[in-house]
Amino acid sequence: MDKKIKNIGALSGKTLLFGGVYSNLQALEKLKAIAEEENIPAQNCISTGDIVGYCAQPEETVQLFKLWGAQSILGNVEIQLRDGAEDCGCDFREGSRCDGFSQLWYPYAQAKLSKNSIEFLSSLPDHIQFQYAGKKVFVLHGGYDNVSEFIYKSTPWERKEHHFKTTESDVIVAGHCGLPFHHINEDKIWLNPGVIGMPANDGEPHVWFVILDDTDGTIRFKHHNFNYNHKLASRLMQNGLLPEEYARTIITGIWDNTEILPSVESGLQGFGIQL
């Protein structure tokens, strides 16, 4: 299938970048409120995908996202839901704990989503591109060639450089790996705002996003975190249908396992985010 790239032209003013809502309605409600407090219009709020995921309210989350009017690309979860696939397409190792957990939350999400929500998710583009402060920005989920590719701060620059060349961009905004980071090499910026649906394995229940600012005519960015009603989100997940381990992570800020992480990121578990 040819990739659908949505060019949204030139953006200016504060722009909010986030990812991985993961069916966490409480986190999305708080982020929407933050955008409104910062006077960031919905068209300047951009998600890296995976609106649906591990948490308890997929239908309500998609409908709030749609009502808000923020922009998003397809994550691997949306692609699989659109195609009626039997698994999340997360590229977890078969038989791993994450793979086992996905066999609980993915069919739960499938069963809860309305036809209207599936149609909305199906309408999302594979990628978004825009101009910002004279830079070409490209939004992807995991990797350009593989939506489920895990790219971390420790991933060699050579691998990231391939994406800049392929997309002919100056800034890449990416998601999927669940951890906020940035990696700058000369005049290129790889920027992962993190996810809002799950903590970042840093021992805190807060979640992460990024705000771009072009006030001085150049592109500036800042990582932010926020607290929300995570106790409610966790309690709703304790319904006998979803992994209890993910409900616990919402509270503790520690992932149940680090099997998807490279050794560098795995070693930082519980030590806070190193930006």
GROMACS .gro file of C-alpha atoms in nm, residues 19-114:
model
   96
   19GLY     CA    1   0.206   1.026   2.124
   20GLY     CA    2   0.075   0.701   2.264
   21VAL     CA    3  -0.256   0.802   2.417
   22TYR     CA    4  -0.317   0.426   2.459
   23SER     CA    5  -0.691   0.459   2.543
   24ASN     CA    6  -0.600   0.665   2.853
   25LEU     CA    7  -0.894   0.905   2.862
   26GLN     CA    8  -0.782   1.079   3.181
   27ALA     CA    9  -0.441   1.166   3.035
   28LEU     CA   10  -0.596   1.293   2.712
   29GLU     CA   11  -0.843   1.512   2.902
   30LYS     CA   12  -0.554   1.670   3.093
   31LEU     CA   13  -0.341   1.724   2.782
   32LYS     CA   14  -0.632   1.890   2.602
   33ALA     CA   15  -0.673   2.123   2.900
   34ILE     CA   16  -0.299   2.205   2.891
   35ALA     CA   17  -0.321   2.291   2.520
   36GLU     CA   18  -0.615   2.521   2.590
   37GLU     CA   19  -0.432   2.688   2.882
   38GLU     CA   20  -0.133   2.747   2.653
   39ASN     CA   21  -0.364   2.882   2.377
   40ILE     CA   22  -0.240   2.617   2.135
   41PRO     CA   23  -0.503   2.558   1.865
   42ALA     CA   24  -0.609   2.203   1.789
   43GLN     CA   25  -0.450   2.211   1.442
   44ASN     CA   26  -0.114   2.275   1.616
   45CYS     CA   27  -0.152   1.964   1.834
   46ILE     CA   28   0.000   1.660   1.662
   47SER     CA   29   0.011   1.298   1.773
   48THR     CA   30   0.259   1.034   1.659
   49GLY     CA   31  -0.014   0.765   1.671
   50ASP     CA   32  -0.135   0.477   1.890
   51ILE     CA   33  -0.438   0.667   2.017
   52VAL     CA   34  -0.569   0.324   2.118
   53GLY     CA   35  -0.380   0.087   2.345
   54TYR     CA   36  -0.340  -0.063   2.689
   55CYS     CA   37  -0.592   0.134   2.896
   56ALA     CA   38  -0.962   0.092   2.967
   57GLN     CA   39  -1.147   0.351   2.756
   58PRO     CA   40  -1.064   0.316   2.385
   59GLU     CA   41  -1.402   0.434   2.255
   60GLU     CA   42  -1.424   0.738   2.481
   61THR     CA   43  -1.063   0.829   2.403
   62VAL     CA   44  -1.108   0.817   2.025
   63GLN     CA   45  -1.426   1.020   2.045
   64LEU     CA   46  -1.261   1.288   2.261
   65PHE     CA   47  -0.964   1.301   2.024
   66LYS     CA   48  -1.202   1.344   1.732
   67LEU     CA   49  -1.399   1.615   1.915
   68TRP     CA   50  -1.081   1.800   2.006
   69GLY     CA   51  -0.972   1.818   1.643
   70ALA     CA   52  -0.603   1.748   1.706
   71GLN     CA   53  -0.403   1.589   1.426
   72SER     CA   54  -0.256   1.239   1.424
   73ILE     CA   55  -0.088   0.984   1.205
   74LEU     CA   56  -0.155   0.612   1.206
   75GLY     CA   57   0.026   0.411   1.467
   76ASN     CA   58   0.068   0.037   1.425
   77VAL     CA   59  -0.239  -0.016   1.646
   78GLU     CA   60  -0.460   0.198   1.422
   79ILE     CA   61  -0.336   0.017   1.112
   80GLN     CA   62  -0.418  -0.321   1.265
   81LEU     CA   63  -0.762  -0.207   1.382
   82ARG     CA   64  -0.833  -0.057   1.039
   83ASP     CA   65  -0.738  -0.383   0.871
   84GLY     CA   66  -0.928  -0.604   1.116
   85ALA     CA   67  -0.604  -0.781   1.210
   86GLU     CA   68  -0.583  -1.027   1.498
   87ASP     CA   69  -0.291  -0.863   1.681
   88CYS     CA   70  -0.157  -0.516   1.758
   89GLY     CA   71   0.137  -0.529   1.516
   90CYS     CA   72   0.367  -0.391   1.785
   91ASP     CA   73   0.657  -0.613   1.677
   92PHE     CA   74   0.690  -0.770   2.022
   93ARG     CA   75   0.890  -1.093   2.030
   94GLU     CA   76   0.655  -1.390   2.005
   95GLY     CA   77   0.602  -1.546   2.345
   96SER     CA   78   0.734  -1.241   2.532
   97ARG     CA   79   0.549  -1.080   2.822
   98CYS     CA   80   0.450  -0.781   2.606
   99ASP     CA   81   0.320  -1.020   2.341
  100GLY     CA   82   0.113  -1.200   2.605
  101PHE     CA   83  -0.027  -0.875   2.740
  102SER     CA   84  -0.123  -0.763   2.388
  103GLN     CA   85  -0.341  -1.073   2.356
  104LEU     CA   86  -0.555  -0.921   2.633
  105TRP     CA   87  -0.571  -0.549   2.560
  106TYR     CA   88  -0.588  -0.560   2.178
  107PRO     CA   89  -0.907  -0.775   2.150
  108TYR     CA   90  -1.054  -0.568   2.435
  109ALA     CA   91  -1.000  -0.251   2.231
  110GLN     CA   92  -1.137  -0.417   1.917
  111ALA     CA   93  -1.454  -0.514   2.099
  112LYS     CA   94  -1.508  -0.169   2.253
  113LEU     CA   95  -1.457   0.051   1.944
  114SER     CA   96  -1.759   0.166   1.745
   0.00000   0.00000   0.00000
